[in-house]
mmCIF file of C-alpha atoms and ligand atoms in Angstrom:
data_model
loop_
_atom_site.group_PDB
_atom_site.id
_atom_site.type_symbol
_atom_site.label_atom_id
_atom_site.label_comp_id
_atom_site.label_asym_id
_atom_site.label_seq_id
_atom_site.Cartn_x
_atom_site.Cartn_y
_atom_site.Cartn_z
ATOM 1 C CA MET Q 24 0.041 0.048 0.061
ATOM 2 C CA GLU Q 25 1.051 3.629 -0.621
ATOM 3 C CA LYS Q 26 2.354 5.821 2.259
ATOM 4 C CA VAL Q 27 -0.161 6.400 4.932
ATOM 5 C CA TYR Q 28 0.368 9.988 6.456
ATOM 6 C CA ASP Q 29 -0.413 10.672 10.080
ATOM 7 C CA MET Q 30 -2.373 13.691 9.040
ATOM 8 C CA ILE Q 31 -3.633 14.994 5.782
ATOM 9 C CA VAL Q 32 -4.743 18.686 5.846
ATOM 10 C CA ILE Q 33 -7.261 19.689 3.114
ATOM 11 C CA GLY Q 34 -6.757 23.500 2.499
ATOM 12 C CA GLY Q 35 -3.734 25.544 2.946
ATOM 13 C CA GLY Q 36 -5.229 28.616 4.679
ATOM 14 C CA PRO Q 37 -4.102 29.793 8.081
ATOM 15 C CA GLY Q 38 -6.098 27.054 9.945
ATOM 16 C CA GLY Q 39 -4.600 24.350 7.721
ATOM 17 C CA TYR Q 40 -1.062 25.368 7.961
ATOM 18 C CA THR Q 41 -1.305 25.953 11.697
ATOM 19 C CA ALA Q 42 -2.485 22.361 12.041
ATOM 20 C CA ALA Q 43 0.353 21.263 9.810
ATOM 21 C CA LEU Q 44 2.899 23.273 11.761
ATOM 22 C CA TYR Q 45 1.838 21.834 15.113
ATOM 23 C CA ALA Q 46 1.545 18.247 13.749
ATOM 24 C CA ALA Q 47 4.874 18.302 11.755
ATOM 25 C CA ARG Q 48 6.681 19.850 14.858
ATOM 26 C CA ALA Q 49 5.206 17.015 17.012
ATOM 27 C CA GLY Q 50 6.780 14.511 14.640
ATOM 28 C CA LEU Q 51 3.667 13.512 12.729
ATOM 29 C CA SER Q 52 3.975 12.916 8.926
ATOM 30 C CA THR Q 53 1.959 15.664 7.475
ATOM 31 C CA LEU Q 54 0.567 16.294 3.969
ATOM 32 C CA VAL Q 55 -1.128 19.559 2.933
ATOM 33 C CA LEU Q 56 -3.417 19.537 -0.108
ATOM 34 C CA GLU Q 57 -4.060 22.954 -1.439
ATOM 35 C CA ARG Q 58 -5.881 23.764 -4.693
ATOM 36 C CA LEU Q 59 -4.188 27.077 -5.699
ATOM 37 C CA SER Q 60 -1.783 28.946 -3.486
ATOM 38 C CA PRO Q 61 -1.198 29.100 0.343
ATOM 39 C CA GLY Q 62 -3.079 31.468 2.388
ATOM 40 C CA GLY Q 63 -6.689 30.783 1.360
ATOM 41 C CA GLN Q 64 -8.994 33.823 1.570
ATOM 42 C CA MET Q 65 -6.401 35.545 3.698
ATOM 43 C CA ALA Q 66 -4.012 35.656 0.675
ATOM 44 C CA LEU Q 67 -6.524 37.982 -1.050
ATOM 45 C CA THR Q 68 -6.359 40.548 1.850
ATOM 46 C CA HIS Q 69 -3.885 43.253 1.187
ATOM 47 C CA GLN Q 70 -3.538 44.478 4.764
ATOM 48 C CA ILE Q 71 -4.439 42.530 7.831
ATOM 49 C CA ASP Q 72 -4.371 44.739 11.028
ATOM 50 C CA ASN Q 73 -5.937 42.464 13.510
ATOM 51 C CA TYR Q 74 -3.457 39.508 13.541
ATOM 52 C CA PRO Q 75 -1.307 40.102 16.610
ATOM 53 C CA GLY Q 76 2.389 40.526 16.389
ATOM 54 C CA PHE Q 77 2.466 42.885 13.396
ATOM 55 C CA PRO Q 78 2.299 46.488 14.702
ATOM 56 C CA GLU Q 79 2.149 47.818 11.124
ATOM 57 C CA GLY Q 80 -0.201 45.144 9.809
ATOM 58 C CA VAL Q 81 0.791 42.459 7.354
ATOM 59 C CA ASP Q 82 -0.266 41.571 3.792
ATOM 60 C CA GLY Q 83 -2.200 38.335 3.728
ATOM 61 C CA PHE Q 84 -0.298 36.778 0.831
ATOM 62 C CA THR Q 85 3.109 37.172 2.578
ATOM 63 C CA LEU Q 86 1.544 35.765 5.793
ATOM 64 C CA GLY Q 87 0.311 32.792 3.921
ATOM 65 C CA MET Q 88 3.615 31.990 2.354
ATOM 66 C CA ASP Q 89 5.340 32.397 5.744
ATOM 67 C CA MET Q 90 2.881 30.075 7.369
ATOM 68 C CA LYS Q 91 3.627 27.496 4.731
ATOM 69 C CA ALA Q 92 7.287 27.899 5.087
ATOM 70 C CA GLY Q 93 6.861 27.547 8.926
ATOM 71 C CA ALA Q 94 5.109 24.227 8.545
ATOM 72 C CA GLU Q 95 7.517 22.975 5.910
ATOM 73 C CA ARG Q 96 10.475 23.732 8.087
ATOM 74 C CA PHE Q 97 9.393 20.877 10.340
ATOM 75 C CA GLY Q 98 8.746 18.532 7.502
ATOM 76 C CA ALA Q 99 5.207 19.163 6.468
ATOM 77 C CA VAL Q 100 4.773 18.408 2.592
ATOM 78 C CA THR Q 101 2.537 20.499 0.348
ATOM 79 C CA ARG Q 102 1.003 19.248 -2.970
ATOM 80 C CA LEU Q 103 -0.893 21.747 -5.073
ATOM 81 C CA THR Q 104 -3.797 19.598 -6.336
ATOM 82 C CA GLU Q 105 -7.604 19.762 -6.166
ATOM 83 C CA VAL Q 106 -9.234 17.253 -3.754
ATOM 84 C CA LEU Q 107 -12.092 15.575 -5.586
ATOM 85 C CA SER Q 108 -13.595 13.185 -3.028
ATOM 86 C CA VAL Q 109 -12.967 11.796 0.322
ATOM 87 C CA ASP Q 110 -13.783 8.687 2.224
ATOM 88 C CA LEU Q 111 -13.467 9.774 5.948
ATOM 89 C CA LYS Q 112 -14.904 6.530 7.448
ATOM 90 C CA ALA Q 113 -12.428 4.406 5.716
ATOM 91 C CA GLN Q 114 -9.279 3.043 7.675
ATOM 92 C CA PRO Q 115 -7.008 4.798 6.795
ATOM 93 C CA LYS Q 116 -9.021 7.697 5.481
ATOM 94 C CA ARG Q 117 -8.857 8.162 1.657
ATOM 95 C CA VAL Q 118 -8.484 11.453 -0.187
ATOM 96 C CA ASP Q 119 -8.749 11.462 -3.981
ATOM 97 C CA SER Q 120 -7.299 14.348 -5.830
ATOM 98 C CA ASP Q 121 -6.701 15.217 -9.454
ATOM 99 C CA GLU Q 122 -3.097 14.120 -8.884
ATOM 100 C CA GLY Q 123 -3.842 10.734 -7.184
ATOM 101 C CA THR Q 124 -4.987 9.191 -4.059
ATOM 102 C CA TYR Q 125 -3.536 9.894 -0.613
ATOM 103 C CA TYR Q 126 -4.143 8.031 2.814
ATOM 104 C CA GLY Q 127 -4.126 9.462 6.141
ATOM 105 C CA ARG Q 128 -4.816 8.279 9.756
ATOM 106 C CA THR Q 129 -6.360 11.629 10.490
ATOM 107 C CA VAL Q 130 -7.862 14.355 8.263
ATOM 108 C CA VAL Q 131 -8.076 18.142 8.956
ATOM 109 C CA VAL Q 132 -10.716 19.790 6.865
ATOM 110 C CA ALA Q 133 -9.607 23.443 6.397
ATOM 111 C CA THR Q 134 -11.443 24.203 3.119
ATOM 112 C CA GLY Q 135 -12.607 27.669 4.301
ATOM 113 C CA ALA Q 136 -15.555 29.576 2.830
ATOM 114 C CA SER Q 137 -16.078 31.637 -0.250
ATOM 115 C CA PRO Q 138 -18.182 34.804 -1.103
ATOM 116 C CA ARG Q 139 -21.899 34.233 -1.341
ATOM 117 C CA ALA Q 140 -23.574 35.188 -4.680
ATOM 118 C CA LEU Q 141 -26.332 37.798 -4.647
ATOM 119 C CA GLY Q 142 -28.376 35.655 -7.188
ATOM 120 C CA VAL Q 143 -29.371 38.490 -9.611
ATOM 121 C CA PRO Q 144 -29.636 37.542 -13.331
ATOM 122 C CA GLY Q 145 -26.306 38.192 -15.175
ATOM 123 C CA GLU Q 146 -24.186 38.184 -12.025
ATOM 124 C CA GLN Q 147 -21.888 35.309 -12.904
ATOM 125 C CA GLU Q 148 -21.559 36.458 -16.541
ATOM 126 C CA LEU Q 149 -20.352 39.943 -15.419
ATOM 127 C CA VAL Q 150 -17.687 38.734 -13.077
ATOM 128 C CA GLY Q 151 -14.545 40.569 -14.261
ATOM 129 C CA ARG Q 152 -16.638 42.998 -16.258
ATOM 130 C CA GLY Q 153 -18.041 45.019 -13.413
ATOM 131 C CA VAL Q 154 -19.042 42.519 -10.806
ATOM 132 C CA SER Q 155 -16.569 41.544 -8.113
ATOM 133 C CA TYR Q 156 -16.434 39.927 -4.673
ATOM 134 C CA CYS Q 157 -13.209 41.441 -3.520
ATOM 135 C CA ALA Q 158 -12.326 45.164 -3.304
ATOM 136 C CA THR Q 159 -8.793 44.362 -2.335
ATOM 137 C CA CYS Q 160 -8.354 42.357 -5.488
ATOM 138 C CA ASP Q 161 -10.235 44.447 -8.025
ATOM 139 C CA GLY Q 162 -10.616 47.831 -6.512
ATOM 140 C CA MET Q 163 -7.766 49.319 -8.371
ATOM 141 C CA PHE Q 164 -9.663 48.886 -11.656
ATOM 142 C CA TYR Q 165 -12.155 51.498 -10.454
ATOM 143 C CA ARG Q 166 -9.923 54.425 -9.708
ATOM 144 C CA GLY Q 167 -11.849 57.659 -10.090
ATOM 145 C CA LYS Q 168 -15.124 55.680 -10.934
ATOM 146 C CA THR Q 169 -18.457 55.078 -9.266
ATOM 147 C CA VAL Q 170 -18.992 51.779 -7.574
ATOM 148 C CA ALA Q 171 -21.657 50.188 -5.434
ATOM 149 C CA VAL Q 172 -21.209 47.679 -2.585
ATOM 150 C CA VAL Q 173 -24.095 45.397 -1.449
ATOM 151 C CA GLY Q 174 -24.229 44.266 2.105
ATOM 152 C CA GLY Q 175 -24.204 45.644 5.688
ATOM 153 C CA GLY Q 176 -21.847 43.367 7.615
ATOM 154 C CA ASN Q 177 -18.104 43.910 8.513
ATOM 155 C CA SER Q 178 -16.938 42.759 5.052
ATOM 156 C CA ALA Q 179 -19.193 45.103 3.051
ATOM 157 C CA VAL Q 180 -18.232 48.150 5.302
ATOM 158 C CA ALA Q 181 -14.542 47.177 5.056
ATOM 159 C CA GLU Q 182 -14.879 46.917 1.239
ATOM 160 C CA ALA Q 183 -16.711 50.197 1.038
ATOM 161 C CA LEU Q 184 -13.928 51.928 2.997
ATOM 162 C CA VAL Q 185 -11.130 50.333 0.896
ATOM 163 C CA LEU Q 186 -13.074 51.519 -2.267
ATOM 164 C CA SER Q 187 -13.629 55.036 -0.809
ATOM 165 C CA ARG Q 188 -9.892 55.590 -1.161
ATOM 166 C CA ILE Q 189 -9.793 54.564 -4.833
ATOM 167 C CA ALA Q 190 -13.101 55.349 -6.377
ATOM 168 C CA LYS Q 191 -14.677 58.748 -6.959
ATOM 169 C CA LYS Q 192 -17.977 57.573 -5.283
ATOM 170 C CA VAL Q 193 -18.998 54.574 -3.316
ATOM 171 C CA ILE Q 194 -22.771 53.646 -2.852
ATOM 172 C CA LEU Q 195 -23.469 51.263 -0.028
ATOM 173 C CA ILE Q 196 -26.602 49.317 -0.605
ATOM 174 C CA HIS Q 197 -28.072 47.527 2.431
ATOM 175 C CA ARG Q 198 -31.436 45.807 2.699
ATOM 176 C CA ARG Q 199 -32.180 47.046 6.223
ATOM 177 C CA ASP Q 200 -31.911 50.434 8.042
ATOM 178 C CA THR Q 201 -29.222 49.357 10.415
ATOM 179 C CA LEU Q 202 -25.786 47.913 9.733
ATOM 180 C CA ARG Q 203 -24.680 44.548 10.988
ATOM 181 C CA ALA Q 204 -21.116 45.778 11.038
ATOM 182 C CA THR Q 205 -19.449 46.524 14.406
ATOM 183 C CA LYS Q 206 -19.795 50.091 15.739
ATOM 184 C CA LEU Q 207 -16.100 50.611 15.110
ATOM 185 C CA TYR Q 208 -16.745 50.815 11.496
ATOM 186 C CA HIS Q 209 -19.874 53.105 11.506
ATOM 187 C CA LYS Q 210 -17.878 56.274 12.291
ATOM 188 C CA SER Q 211 -15.306 55.709 9.539
ATOM 189 C CA LEU Q 212 -18.030 55.005 7.097
ATOM 190 C CA LEU Q 213 -20.178 58.076 8.023
ATOM 191 C CA GLU Q 214 -17.086 60.268 7.850
ATOM 192 C CA ALA Q 215 -15.920 59.246 4.434
ATOM 193 C CA PRO Q 216 -16.993 62.036 2.231
ATOM 194 C CA ASN Q 217 -17.513 60.045 -0.978
ATOM 195 C CA VAL Q 218 -19.707 57.198 0.609
ATOM 196 C CA GLU Q 219 -23.395 57.378 0.186
ATOM 197 C CA ILE Q 220 -25.711 54.742 1.864
ATOM 198 C CA CYS Q 221 -28.856 53.476 0.316
ATOM 199 C CA TRP Q 222 -30.859 51.934 3.255
ATOM 200 C CA ASN Q 223 -33.771 49.551 2.951
ATOM 201 C CA THR Q 224 -32.704 48.745 -0.666
ATOM 202 C CA VAL Q 225 -32.140 45.598 -2.595
ATOM 203 C CA VAL Q 226 -30.654 45.122 -6.068
ATOM 204 C CA THR Q 227 -33.134 43.539 -8.374
ATOM 205 C CA GLY Q 228 -31.287 43.625 -11.594
ATOM 206 C CA LEU Q 229 -27.978 44.605 -13.421
ATOM 207 C CA ASP Q 230 -27.776 46.893 -16.340
ATOM 208 C CA TYR Q 231 -25.127 46.157 -18.783
ATOM 209 C CA ASP Q 232 -23.771 46.452 -22.382
ATOM 210 C CA GLN Q 233 -20.709 44.183 -22.399
ATOM 211 C CA VAL Q 234 -19.779 45.579 -19.000
ATOM 212 C CA LEU Q 235 -21.827 46.728 -16.131
ATOM 213 C CA THR Q 236 -23.278 50.191 -16.442
ATOM 214 C CA GLY Q 237 -25.771 50.287 -13.488
ATOM 215 C CA LEU Q 238 -28.173 48.593 -11.170
ATOM 216 C CA GLU Q 239 -31.930 48.243 -10.863
ATOM 217 C CA VAL Q 240 -32.891 48.672 -7.150
ATOM 218 C CA GLU Q 241 -35.992 48.557 -5.093
ATOM 219 C CA ASN Q 242 -36.718 50.316 -1.709
ATOM 220 C CA VAL Q 243 -38.265 47.457 0.307
ATOM 221 C CA VAL Q 244 -40.237 49.904 2.587
ATOM 222 C CA THR Q 245 -41.799 52.080 -0.060
ATOM 223 C CA GLY Q 246 -41.678 49.600 -2.904
ATOM 224 C CA GLU Q 247 -40.169 52.441 -5.115
ATOM 225 C CA ARG Q 248 -37.906 51.178 -8.004
ATOM 226 C CA SER Q 249 -35.147 53.094 -9.440
ATOM 227 C CA ALA Q 250 -31.801 52.820 -11.277
ATOM 228 C CA ILE Q 251 -28.375 53.580 -10.106
ATOM 229 C CA ALA Q 252 -25.560 54.274 -12.672
ATOM 230 C CA CYS Q 253 -22.237 52.692 -11.650
ATOM 231 C CA ASP Q 254 -19.125 51.104 -13.067
ATOM 232 C CA GLY Q 255 -18.548 48.421 -10.565
ATOM 233 C CA LEU Q 256 -20.659 46.296 -8.208
ATOM 234 C CA PHE Q 257 -18.891 44.724 -5.184
ATOM 235 C CA ILE Q 258 -20.997 42.010 -3.599
ATOM 236 C CA SER Q 259 -20.419 41.358 0.112
ATOM 237 C CA VAL Q 260 -23.369 39.424 1.358
ATOM 238 C CA GLY Q 261 -21.624 36.893 3.546
ATOM 239 C CA ARG Q 262 -19.787 33.610 2.842
ATOM 240 C CA LYS Q 263 -20.507 30.038 1.697
ATOM 241 C CA PRO Q 264 -18.533 27.306 3.409
ATOM 242 C CA ALA Q 265 -16.682 24.851 1.128
ATOM 243 C CA THR Q 266 -18.333 21.619 2.400
ATOM 244 C CA GLY Q 267 -19.282 19.933 -0.824
ATOM 245 C CA LEU Q 268 -16.580 17.421 -0.353
ATOM 246 C CA VAL Q 269 -17.789 16.249 3.111
ATOM 247 C CA ALA Q 270 -21.523 16.680 2.734
ATOM 248 C CA GLY Q 271 -23.167 13.226 3.444
ATOM 249 C CA GLN Q 272 -20.252 12.274 5.600
ATOM 250 C CA LEU Q 273 -20.046 14.967 8.280
ATOM 251 C CA GLU Q 274 -22.804 16.773 9.905
ATOM 252 C CA LEU Q 275 -23.540 20.326 8.524
ATOM 253 C CA ASP Q 276 -25.546 23.107 10.174
ATOM 254 C CA GLN Q 277 -28.313 24.997 8.398
ATOM 255 C CA GLY Q 278 -25.636 27.340 6.802
ATOM 256 C CA GLY Q 279 -23.644 24.399 5.514
ATOM 257 C CA TYR Q 280 -20.856 24.744 8.076
ATOM 258 C CA ILE Q 281 -19.341 21.613 9.610
ATOM 259 C CA VAL Q 282 -20.736 20.958 13.082
ATOM 260 C CA ALA Q 283 -17.686 21.020 15.412
ATOM 261 C CA ASP Q 284 -17.045 22.788 18.717
ATOM 262 C CA GLY Q 285 -13.944 24.401 20.020
ATOM 263 C CA SER Q 286 -12.275 20.904 20.035
ATOM 264 C CA THR Q 287 -12.608 20.897 16.292
ATOM 265 C CA ARG Q 288 -13.701 17.211 16.512
ATOM 266 C CA THR Q 289 -16.386 16.126 14.157
ATOM 267 C CA GLN Q 290 -18.584 13.168 14.576
ATOM 268 C CA ILE Q 291 -16.001 10.911 12.800
ATOM 269 C CA PRO Q 292 -13.040 10.044 15.057
ATOM 270 C CA GLY Q 293 -9.815 11.382 13.542
ATOM 271 C CA VAL Q 294 -11.525 14.053 11.404
ATOM 272 C CA TYR Q 295 -11.170 17.670 12.478
ATOM 273 C CA ALA Q 296 -12.775 20.915 11.166
ATOM 274 C CA VAL Q 297 -10.841 24.105 11.472
ATOM 275 C CA GLY Q 298 -11.364 27.726 10.656
ATOM 276 C CA ASP Q 299 -14.043 29.343 8.538
ATOM 277 C CA VAL Q 300 -15.513 25.920 7.551
ATOM 278 C CA ARG Q 301 -16.755 25.038 10.990
ATOM 279 C CA THR Q 302 -19.609 26.315 13.146
ATOM 280 C CA THR Q 303 -18.064 29.200 15.194
ATOM 281 C CA TYR Q 304 -18.862 32.495 16.610
ATOM 282 C CA LEU Q 305 -16.097 34.425 14.741
ATOM 283 C CA ARG Q 306 -14.209 33.768 11.541
ATOM 284 C CA GLN Q 307 -10.940 35.409 11.545
ATOM 285 C CA VAL Q 308 -7.277 34.509 10.854
ATOM 286 C CA VAL Q 309 -6.589 34.371 14.675
ATOM 287 C CA THR Q 310 -9.507 31.984 15.260
ATOM 288 C CA ALA Q 311 -8.531 29.824 12.346
ATOM 289 C CA VAL Q 312 -4.860 29.410 13.620
ATOM 290 C CA ALA Q 313 -6.173 28.674 17.028
ATOM 291 C CA ASP Q 314 -8.316 25.939 15.603
ATOM 292 C CA GLY Q 315 -5.383 24.413 13.790
ATOM 293 C CA ALA Q 316 -3.354 24.148 16.890
ATOM 294 C CA VAL Q 317 -6.208 22.471 18.747
ATOM 295 C CA ALA Q 318 -6.865 20.087 15.873
ATOM 296 C CA ALA Q 319 -3.315 18.993 15.734
ATOM 297 C CA HIS Q 320 -3.292 18.333 19.410
ATOM 298 C CA GLN Q 321 -6.523 16.307 19.140
ATOM 299 C CA ALA Q 322 -4.977 14.374 16.161
ATOM 300 C CA GLU Q 323 -1.804 13.511 18.306
ATOM 301 C CA GLU Q 324 -4.166 12.220 21.158
ATOM 302 C CA HIS Q 325 -6.125 10.158 18.701
ATOM 303 C CA LEU Q 326 -3.057 8.631 17.175
ATOM 304 C CA LEU Q 327 -1.906 7.429 20.679
ATOM 305 C CA ARG Q 328 -5.109 5.463 21.067
HETATM 306 P P1 NAP P 95 -22.276 38.827 7.587
HETATM 307 O O1 NAP P 95 -21.743 39.461 8.851
HETATM 308 O O2 NAP P 95 -23.030 37.560 7.605
HETATM 309 O O3 NAP P 95 -23.016 39.963 6.762
HETATM 310 C C1 NAP P 95 -23.628 39.746 5.586
HETATM 311 C C2 NAP P 95 -24.390 40.977 5.217
HETATM 312 O O4 NAP P 95 -24.975 40.761 3.856
HETATM 313 C C3 NAP P 95 -25.559 41.389 6.185
HETATM 314 O O5 NAP P 95 -25.630 42.702 6.303
HETATM 315 C C4 NAP P 95 -26.727 40.811 5.397
HETATM 316 O O6 NAP P 95 -27.880 41.597 5.696
HETATM 317 C C5 NAP P 95 -26.386 41.017 3.958
HETATM 318 N N1 NAP P 95 -27.053 40.006 3.059
HETATM 319 C C6 NAP P 95 -27.103 38.622 3.188
HETATM 320 N N2 NAP P 95 -27.718 38.163 2.178
HETATM 321 C C7 NAP P 95 -28.129 39.221 1.374
HETATM 322 C C8 NAP P 95 -28.979 39.305 0.151
HETATM 323 N N3 NAP P 95 -29.339 38.288 -0.448
HETATM 324 N N4 NAP P 95 -29.166 40.571 -0.292
HETATM 325 C C9 NAP P 95 -28.625 41.621 0.351
HETATM 326 N N5 NAP P 95 -27.993 41.678 1.413
HETATM 327 C C10 NAP P 95 -27.769 40.410 1.960
HETATM 328 O O7 NAP P 95 -20.950 38.420 6.590
HETATM 329 P P2 NAP P 95 -19.576 39.245 6.452
HETATM 330 O O8 NAP P 95 -19.745 40.665 6.390
HETATM 331 O O9 NAP P 95 -18.982 38.603 5.106
HETATM 332 O O10 NAP P 95 -18.646 38.713 7.574
HETATM 333 C C11 NAP P 95 -18.530 37.243 7.754
HETATM 334 C C12 NAP P 95 -17.824 37.116 9.212
HETATM 335 O O11 NAP P 95 -16.457 37.697 9.003
HETATM 336 C C13 NAP P 95 -18.421 37.854 10.293
HETATM 337 O O12 NAP P 95 -18.351 37.056 11.482
HETATM 338 C C14 NAP P 95 -17.736 39.191 10.441
HETATM 339 O O13 NAP P 95 -17.756 39.661 11.723
HETATM 340 C C15 NAP P 95 -16.241 38.799 10.091
HETATM 341 N N6 NAP P 95 -15.484 39.836 9.531
HETATM 342 C C16 NAP P 95 -14.778 40.567 10.492
HETATM 343 C C17 NAP P 95 -14.014 41.688 9.960
HETATM 344 C C18 NAP P 95 -13.332 42.491 11.072
HETATM 345 O O14 NAP P 95 -13.453 42.264 12.222
HETATM 346 N N7 NAP P 95 -12.360 43.376 10.631
HETATM 347 C C19 NAP P 95 -13.950 42.049 8.731
HETATM 348 C C20 NAP P 95 -14.772 41.280 7.796
HETATM 349 C C21 NAP P 95 -15.499 40.144 8.218
HETATM 350 P P3 NAP P 95 -28.596 41.520 7.131
HETATM 351 O O15 NAP P 95 -27.736 42.426 8.024
HETATM 352 O O16 NAP P 95 -29.927 42.190 6.869
HETATM 353 O O17 NAP P 95 -28.726 40.129 7.504
#
């Protein structure tokens, strides 16, 4: 039989690489399977200010590469490959990727979450032609232009603030009359001179001619419909966990997140869920890395049994 790793980590974000670091440092043979590049969603974040130890902040891509290097220093191995299916109940656990099959005594699921779509007609076709899910990635294309942001959570407000420093005008469209975002953000948002907020408003359609030219919106209180001219639309209405691989094998909550508490244990012994993909109160880099450390410790104990 092929090599059986002590731990296979699926997903090379902060949670995955922290699990790999702790496991490899504890002497476990550790394989990280990552589809694209290390860092996960964090790698798309230009400036991270709330990860301790970096008084000037740190760019997410660099932090991702450093987390990978830290785990590899102790012998963790990375393969850039897409995982296609898993058999988590098998002994050892089986992971099929587009590069081949891997076997592990334990598996850490660290597949993260991706932006949720708004669901308006034309949305997917216009990605890259006016529709985006990441201001840090695409904001620079809208220098001096008018953009809209949909959503009222921390992400939407953070996106609006990033864009306010690039675009001529930012229109934040939120379906209610209060923001979900933490109070800390409110002041900065209200003080930004080029940010306008459309309360109680939903986007019902996209206007385009090759590229996005505007939005059709509706006020949910008055029912009034109108059009907003803009060059870009940044959609920030929450995240969708990447749990397609484990659906049917692990218990998922209503939002599709893997049911696991702070121990990161799932209902299958030797399988752990870390970071944004599990049920948790807060999804941050710092919570993901904490999960990774806990999962590796749990895996060590499991392997001793
Ligand atoms: P979120 O907190 O779930 O907010 C999603 C927002 O999108 C809500 O305002 C929601 O409206 C709105 N929304 C959802 N579906 C919609 C739809 N179909 N049409 C229009 N609006 C819709 O998600 P998030 O902002 O992505 O944040 C995810 C997690 O990351 C949160 O825990 C957040 O605190 C954290 N985060 C933290 C920071 C930070 O601390 N610096 C930064 C970014 C994210 P309602 O309010 O009406 O539900």
